[in-house]
PDB file of C-alpha atoms in Angstrom:
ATOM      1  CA  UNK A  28     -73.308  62.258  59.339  1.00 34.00           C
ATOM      2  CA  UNK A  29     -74.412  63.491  62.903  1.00 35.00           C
ATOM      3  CA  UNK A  30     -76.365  61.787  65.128  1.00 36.00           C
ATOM      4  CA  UNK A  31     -78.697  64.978  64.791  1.00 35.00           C
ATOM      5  CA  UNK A  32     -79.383  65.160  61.217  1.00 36.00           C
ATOM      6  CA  UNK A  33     -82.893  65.112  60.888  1.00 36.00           C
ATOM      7  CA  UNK A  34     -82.875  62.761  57.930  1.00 37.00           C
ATOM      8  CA  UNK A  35     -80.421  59.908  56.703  1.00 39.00           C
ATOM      9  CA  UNK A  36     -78.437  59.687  53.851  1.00 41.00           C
ATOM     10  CA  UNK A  37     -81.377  59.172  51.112  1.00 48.00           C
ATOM     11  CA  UNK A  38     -83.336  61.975  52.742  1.00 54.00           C
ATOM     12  CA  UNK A  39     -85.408  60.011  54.242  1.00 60.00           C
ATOM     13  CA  UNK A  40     -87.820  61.007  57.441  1.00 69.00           C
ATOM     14  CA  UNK A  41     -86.603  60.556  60.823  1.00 90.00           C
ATOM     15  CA  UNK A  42     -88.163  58.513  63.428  1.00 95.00           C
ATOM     16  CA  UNK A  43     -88.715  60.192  66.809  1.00 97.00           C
ATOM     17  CA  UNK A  44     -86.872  57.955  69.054  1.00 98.00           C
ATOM     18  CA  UNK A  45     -86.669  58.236  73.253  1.00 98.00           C
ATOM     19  CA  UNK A  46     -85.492  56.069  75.982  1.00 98.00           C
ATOM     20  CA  UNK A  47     -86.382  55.471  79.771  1.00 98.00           C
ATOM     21  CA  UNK A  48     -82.958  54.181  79.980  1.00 98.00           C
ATOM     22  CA  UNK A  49     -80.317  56.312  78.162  1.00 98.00           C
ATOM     23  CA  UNK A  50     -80.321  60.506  77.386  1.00 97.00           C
ATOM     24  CA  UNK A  51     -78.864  61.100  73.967  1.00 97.00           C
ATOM     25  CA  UNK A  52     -75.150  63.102  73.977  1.00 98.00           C
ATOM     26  CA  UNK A  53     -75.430  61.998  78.252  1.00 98.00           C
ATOM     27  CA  UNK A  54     -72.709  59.721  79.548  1.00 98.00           C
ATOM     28  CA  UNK A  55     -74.111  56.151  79.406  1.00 97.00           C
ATOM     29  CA  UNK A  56     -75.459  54.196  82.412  1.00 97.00           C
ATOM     30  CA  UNK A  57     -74.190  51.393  84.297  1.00 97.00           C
ATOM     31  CA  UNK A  58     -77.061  48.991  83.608  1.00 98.00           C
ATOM     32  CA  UNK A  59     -75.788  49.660  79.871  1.00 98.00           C
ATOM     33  CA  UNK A  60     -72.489  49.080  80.226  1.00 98.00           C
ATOM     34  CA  UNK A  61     -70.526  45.324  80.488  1.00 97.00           C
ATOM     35  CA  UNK A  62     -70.189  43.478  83.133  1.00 95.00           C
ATOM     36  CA  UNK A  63     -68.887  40.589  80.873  1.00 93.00           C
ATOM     37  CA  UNK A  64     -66.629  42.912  79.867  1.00 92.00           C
ATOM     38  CA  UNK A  65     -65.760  43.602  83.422  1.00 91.00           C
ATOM     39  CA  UNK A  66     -67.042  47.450  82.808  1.00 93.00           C
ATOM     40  CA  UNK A  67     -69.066  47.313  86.104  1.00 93.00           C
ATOM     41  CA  UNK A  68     -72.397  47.159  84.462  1.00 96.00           C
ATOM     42  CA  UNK A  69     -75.225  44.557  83.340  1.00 96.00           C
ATOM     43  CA  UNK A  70     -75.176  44.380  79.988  1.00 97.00           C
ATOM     44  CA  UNK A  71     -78.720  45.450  80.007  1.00 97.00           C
ATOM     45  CA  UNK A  72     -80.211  47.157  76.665  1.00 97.00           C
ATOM     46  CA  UNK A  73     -82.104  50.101  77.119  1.00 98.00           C
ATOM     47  CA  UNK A  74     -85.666  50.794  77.179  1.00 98.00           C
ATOM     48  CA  UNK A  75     -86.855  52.418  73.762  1.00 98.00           C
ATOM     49  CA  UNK A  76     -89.601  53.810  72.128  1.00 98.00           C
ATOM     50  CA  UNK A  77     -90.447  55.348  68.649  1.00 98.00           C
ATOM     51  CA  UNK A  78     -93.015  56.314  66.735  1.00 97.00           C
ATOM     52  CA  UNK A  79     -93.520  58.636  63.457  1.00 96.00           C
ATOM     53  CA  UNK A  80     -92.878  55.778  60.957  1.00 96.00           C
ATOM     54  CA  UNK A  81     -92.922  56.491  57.425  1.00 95.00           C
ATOM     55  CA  UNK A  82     -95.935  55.233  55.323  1.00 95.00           C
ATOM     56  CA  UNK A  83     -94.997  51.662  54.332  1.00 97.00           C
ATOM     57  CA  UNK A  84     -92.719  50.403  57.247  1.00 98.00           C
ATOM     58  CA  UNK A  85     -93.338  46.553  57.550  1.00 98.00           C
ATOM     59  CA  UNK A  86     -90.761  46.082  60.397  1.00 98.00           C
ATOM     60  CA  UNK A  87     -87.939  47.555  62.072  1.00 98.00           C
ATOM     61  CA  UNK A  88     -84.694  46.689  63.258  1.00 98.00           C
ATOM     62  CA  UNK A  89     -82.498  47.877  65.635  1.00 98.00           C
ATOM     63  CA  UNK A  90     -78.382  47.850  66.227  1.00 98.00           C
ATOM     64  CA  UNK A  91     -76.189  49.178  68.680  1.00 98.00           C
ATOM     65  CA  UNK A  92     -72.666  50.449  67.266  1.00 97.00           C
ATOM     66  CA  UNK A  93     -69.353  51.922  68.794  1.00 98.00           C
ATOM     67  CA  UNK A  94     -67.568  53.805  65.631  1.00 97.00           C
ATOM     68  CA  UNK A  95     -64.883  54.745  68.518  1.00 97.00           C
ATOM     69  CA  UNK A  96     -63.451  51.234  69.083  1.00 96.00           C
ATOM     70  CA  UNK A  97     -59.835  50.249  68.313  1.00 92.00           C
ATOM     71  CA  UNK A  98     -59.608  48.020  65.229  1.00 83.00           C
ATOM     72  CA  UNK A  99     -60.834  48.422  61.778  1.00 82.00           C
ATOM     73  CA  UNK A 100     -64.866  48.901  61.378  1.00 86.00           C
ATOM     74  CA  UNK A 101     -65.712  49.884  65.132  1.00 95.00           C
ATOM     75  CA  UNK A 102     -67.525  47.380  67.201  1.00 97.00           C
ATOM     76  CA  UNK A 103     -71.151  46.170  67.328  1.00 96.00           C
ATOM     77  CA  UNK A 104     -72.776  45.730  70.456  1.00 97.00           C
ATOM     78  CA  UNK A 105     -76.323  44.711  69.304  1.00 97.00           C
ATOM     79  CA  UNK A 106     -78.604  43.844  66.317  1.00 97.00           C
ATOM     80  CA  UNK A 107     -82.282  42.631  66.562  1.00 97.00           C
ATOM     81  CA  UNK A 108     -84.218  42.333  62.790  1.00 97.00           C
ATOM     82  CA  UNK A 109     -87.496  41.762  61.831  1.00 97.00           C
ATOM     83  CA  UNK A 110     -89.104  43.545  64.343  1.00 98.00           C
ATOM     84  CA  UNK A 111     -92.435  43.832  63.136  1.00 98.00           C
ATOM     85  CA  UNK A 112     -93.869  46.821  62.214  1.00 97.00           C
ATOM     86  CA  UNK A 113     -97.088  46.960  65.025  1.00 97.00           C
ATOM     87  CA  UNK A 114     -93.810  46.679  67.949  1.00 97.00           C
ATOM     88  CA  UNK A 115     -93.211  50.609  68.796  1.00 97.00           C
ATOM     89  CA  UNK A 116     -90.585  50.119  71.963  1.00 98.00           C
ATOM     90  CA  UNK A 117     -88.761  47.538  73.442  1.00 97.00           C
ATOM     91  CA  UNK A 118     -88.355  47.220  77.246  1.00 96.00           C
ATOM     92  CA  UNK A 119     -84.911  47.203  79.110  1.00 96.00           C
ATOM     93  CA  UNK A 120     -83.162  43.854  78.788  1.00 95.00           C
ATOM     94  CA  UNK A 121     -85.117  42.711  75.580  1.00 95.00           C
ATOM     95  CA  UNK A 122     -81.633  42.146  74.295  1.00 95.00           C
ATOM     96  CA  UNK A 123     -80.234  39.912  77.281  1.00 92.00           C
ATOM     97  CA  UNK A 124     -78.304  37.062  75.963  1.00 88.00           C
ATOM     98  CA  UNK A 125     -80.788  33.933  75.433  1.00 77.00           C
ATOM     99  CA  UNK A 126     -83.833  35.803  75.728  1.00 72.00           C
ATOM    100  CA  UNK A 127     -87.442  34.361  75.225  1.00 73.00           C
ATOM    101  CA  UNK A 128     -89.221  37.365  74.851  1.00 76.00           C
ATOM    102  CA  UNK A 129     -88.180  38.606  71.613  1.00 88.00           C
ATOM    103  CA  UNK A 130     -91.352  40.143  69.635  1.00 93.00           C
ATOM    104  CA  UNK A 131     -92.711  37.374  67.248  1.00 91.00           C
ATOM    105  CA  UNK A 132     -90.669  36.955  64.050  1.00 93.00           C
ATOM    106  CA  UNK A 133     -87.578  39.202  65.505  1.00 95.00           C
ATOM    107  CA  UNK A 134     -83.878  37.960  65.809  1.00 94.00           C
ATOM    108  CA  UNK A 135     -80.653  38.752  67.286  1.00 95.00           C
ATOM    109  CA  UNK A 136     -77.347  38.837  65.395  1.00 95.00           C
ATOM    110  CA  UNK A 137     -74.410  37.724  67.365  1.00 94.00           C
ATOM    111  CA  UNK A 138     -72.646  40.939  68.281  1.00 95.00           C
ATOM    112  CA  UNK A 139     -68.302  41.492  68.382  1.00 95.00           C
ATOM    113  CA  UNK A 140     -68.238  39.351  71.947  1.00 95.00           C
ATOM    114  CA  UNK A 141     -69.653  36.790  70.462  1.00 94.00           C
ATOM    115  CA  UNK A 142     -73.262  36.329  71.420  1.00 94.00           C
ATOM    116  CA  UNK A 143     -76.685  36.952  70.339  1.00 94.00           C
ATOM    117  CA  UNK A 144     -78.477  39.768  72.512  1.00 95.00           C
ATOM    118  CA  UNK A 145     -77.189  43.181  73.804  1.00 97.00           C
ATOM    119  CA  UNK A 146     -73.078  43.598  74.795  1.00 97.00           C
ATOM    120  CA  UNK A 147     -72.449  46.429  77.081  1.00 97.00           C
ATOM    121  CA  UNK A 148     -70.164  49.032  76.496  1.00 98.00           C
ATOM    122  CA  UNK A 149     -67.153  48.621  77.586  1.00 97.00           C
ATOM    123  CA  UNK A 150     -64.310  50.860  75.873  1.00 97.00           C
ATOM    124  CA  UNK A 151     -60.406  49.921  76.908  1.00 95.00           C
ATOM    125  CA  UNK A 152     -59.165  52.216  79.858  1.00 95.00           C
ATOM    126  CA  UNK A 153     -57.686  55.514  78.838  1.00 95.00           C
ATOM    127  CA  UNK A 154     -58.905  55.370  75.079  1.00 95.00           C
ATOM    128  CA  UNK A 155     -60.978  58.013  75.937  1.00 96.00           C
ATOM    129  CA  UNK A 156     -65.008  58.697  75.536  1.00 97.00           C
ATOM    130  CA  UNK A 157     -66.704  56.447  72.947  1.00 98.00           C
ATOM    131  CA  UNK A 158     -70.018  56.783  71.500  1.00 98.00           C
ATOM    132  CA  UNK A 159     -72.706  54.221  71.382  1.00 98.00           C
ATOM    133  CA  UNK A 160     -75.296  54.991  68.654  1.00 98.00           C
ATOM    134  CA  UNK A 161     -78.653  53.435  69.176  1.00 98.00           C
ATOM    135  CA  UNK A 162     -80.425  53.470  66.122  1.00 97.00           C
ATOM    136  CA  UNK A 163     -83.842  52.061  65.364  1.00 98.00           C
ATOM    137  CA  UNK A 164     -84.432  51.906  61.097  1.00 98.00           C
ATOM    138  CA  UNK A 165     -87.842  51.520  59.730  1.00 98.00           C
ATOM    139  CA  UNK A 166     -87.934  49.167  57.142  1.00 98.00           C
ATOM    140  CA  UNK A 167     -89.940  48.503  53.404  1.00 98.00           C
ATOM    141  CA  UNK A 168     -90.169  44.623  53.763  1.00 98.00           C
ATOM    142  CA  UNK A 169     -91.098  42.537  56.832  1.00 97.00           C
ATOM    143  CA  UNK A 170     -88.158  40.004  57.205  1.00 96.00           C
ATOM    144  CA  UNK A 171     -84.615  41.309  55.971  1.00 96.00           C
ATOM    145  CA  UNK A 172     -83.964  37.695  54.852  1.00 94.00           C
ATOM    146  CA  UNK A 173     -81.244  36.946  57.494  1.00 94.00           C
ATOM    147  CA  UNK A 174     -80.575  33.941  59.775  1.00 91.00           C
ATOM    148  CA  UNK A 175     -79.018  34.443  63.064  1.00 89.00           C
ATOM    149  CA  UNK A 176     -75.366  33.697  61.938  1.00 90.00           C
ATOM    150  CA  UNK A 177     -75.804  36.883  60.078  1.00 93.00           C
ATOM    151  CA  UNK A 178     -72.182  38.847  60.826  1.00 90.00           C
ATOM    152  CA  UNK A 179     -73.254  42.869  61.642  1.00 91.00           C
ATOM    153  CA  UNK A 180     -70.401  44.119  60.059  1.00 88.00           C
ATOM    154  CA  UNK A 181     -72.080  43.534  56.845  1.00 90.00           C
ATOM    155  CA  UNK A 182     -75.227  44.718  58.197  1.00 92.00           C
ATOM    156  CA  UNK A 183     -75.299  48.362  56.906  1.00 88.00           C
ATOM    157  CA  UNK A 184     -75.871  48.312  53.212  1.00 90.00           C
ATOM    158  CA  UNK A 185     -78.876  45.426  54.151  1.00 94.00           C
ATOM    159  CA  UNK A 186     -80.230  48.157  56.070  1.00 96.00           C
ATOM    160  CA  UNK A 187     -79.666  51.455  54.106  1.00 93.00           C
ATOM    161  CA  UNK A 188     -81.095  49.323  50.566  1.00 96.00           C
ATOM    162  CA  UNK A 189     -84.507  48.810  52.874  1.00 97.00           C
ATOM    163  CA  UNK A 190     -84.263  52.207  55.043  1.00 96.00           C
ATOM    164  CA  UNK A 191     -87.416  54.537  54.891  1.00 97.00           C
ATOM    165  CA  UNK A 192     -86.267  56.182  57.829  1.00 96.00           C
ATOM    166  CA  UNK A 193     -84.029  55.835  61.468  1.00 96.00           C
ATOM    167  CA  UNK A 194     -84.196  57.402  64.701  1.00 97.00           C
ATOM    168  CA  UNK A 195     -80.996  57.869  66.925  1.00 97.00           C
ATOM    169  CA  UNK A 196     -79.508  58.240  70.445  1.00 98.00           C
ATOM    170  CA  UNK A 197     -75.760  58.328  71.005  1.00 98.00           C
ATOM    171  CA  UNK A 198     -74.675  57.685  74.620  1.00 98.00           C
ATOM    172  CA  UNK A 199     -70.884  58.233  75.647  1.00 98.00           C
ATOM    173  CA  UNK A 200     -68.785  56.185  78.134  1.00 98.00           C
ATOM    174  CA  UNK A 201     -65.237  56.290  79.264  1.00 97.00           C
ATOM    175  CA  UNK A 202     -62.971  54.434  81.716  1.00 95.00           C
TER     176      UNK A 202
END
């Protein structure tokens, strides 16, 4: 499925998502790529905001993924659930690594490096462009009913059973 498809997989609406930080098919910023990962960046997540939820959305949740990485099942570079539902955008660095300012009630997963909050990208030189798909998912229940030890490789079919919508960007980087 594109990144441009107006609706996902159970035809449901799309949420209009836009970022400060990051242009969808643009080549993605510094501040969003890893400096853990010794990318040259600051493993900063993006500003977003959306709006056009479908009637019914009691929270949202939001995951950064890299379908392009080597390895089986791609690699996740952020997860935040239980966003509730009255939260429309999230500023840049709301995913930093031990952050405090999470909105009420929302957690982080611990992404493929091994930490809860935001991983910048940070593809292996000379595997050519990835893509990193932001995606924020509207939600039918206010809690997903997962802890923080929660892997995100099992994430999707938790979020596509509670989907009423999603909203993309997909950034590409290279070294």
């Amino acid at each position: 499925m594109s990144p441009h498809d107006s609706h996902t997989r159970h035809g449901s609406p799309s949420l209009h998502l836009s970022s400060e930080s990051i242009q969808d098919g643009q080549t993605l910023p510094p501040a969003q790529r890893s400096g853990k990962m010794r990318a040259g960046g600051k493993d900063e997540s993006p500003q977003l905001s959306w709006g056009g939820a479908p009637a019914g959305t009691m929270s949202y949740a939001v995951t950064t993924f890299d379908p392009d990485a080597p390895g089986r099942g791609g690699f996740w570079h952020w997860a935040m659930l239980d966003i509730p539902a009255g939260v429309t955008s999230l500023p840049a660095g709301a995913g930093a690594e031990g952050v405090r300012q999470l909105p009420s009630g929302a957690i982080q997963l611990k992404n493929d490096a091994g930490f809860h909050g935001y991983v910048g990208a940070a593809p292996p030189p000379g595997h050519g462009p990835h893509r990193y798909v932001f995606t924020v998912y509207a939600l039918d229940v206010e809690h997903l009913g997962l802890d923080a030890g929660f892997s995100p490789a099992k994430l999707e079919s938790k979020l596509s059973a509670h989907s009423l919508g999603r909203g993309m960007i997909t950034a590409i980087f290279e070294r």
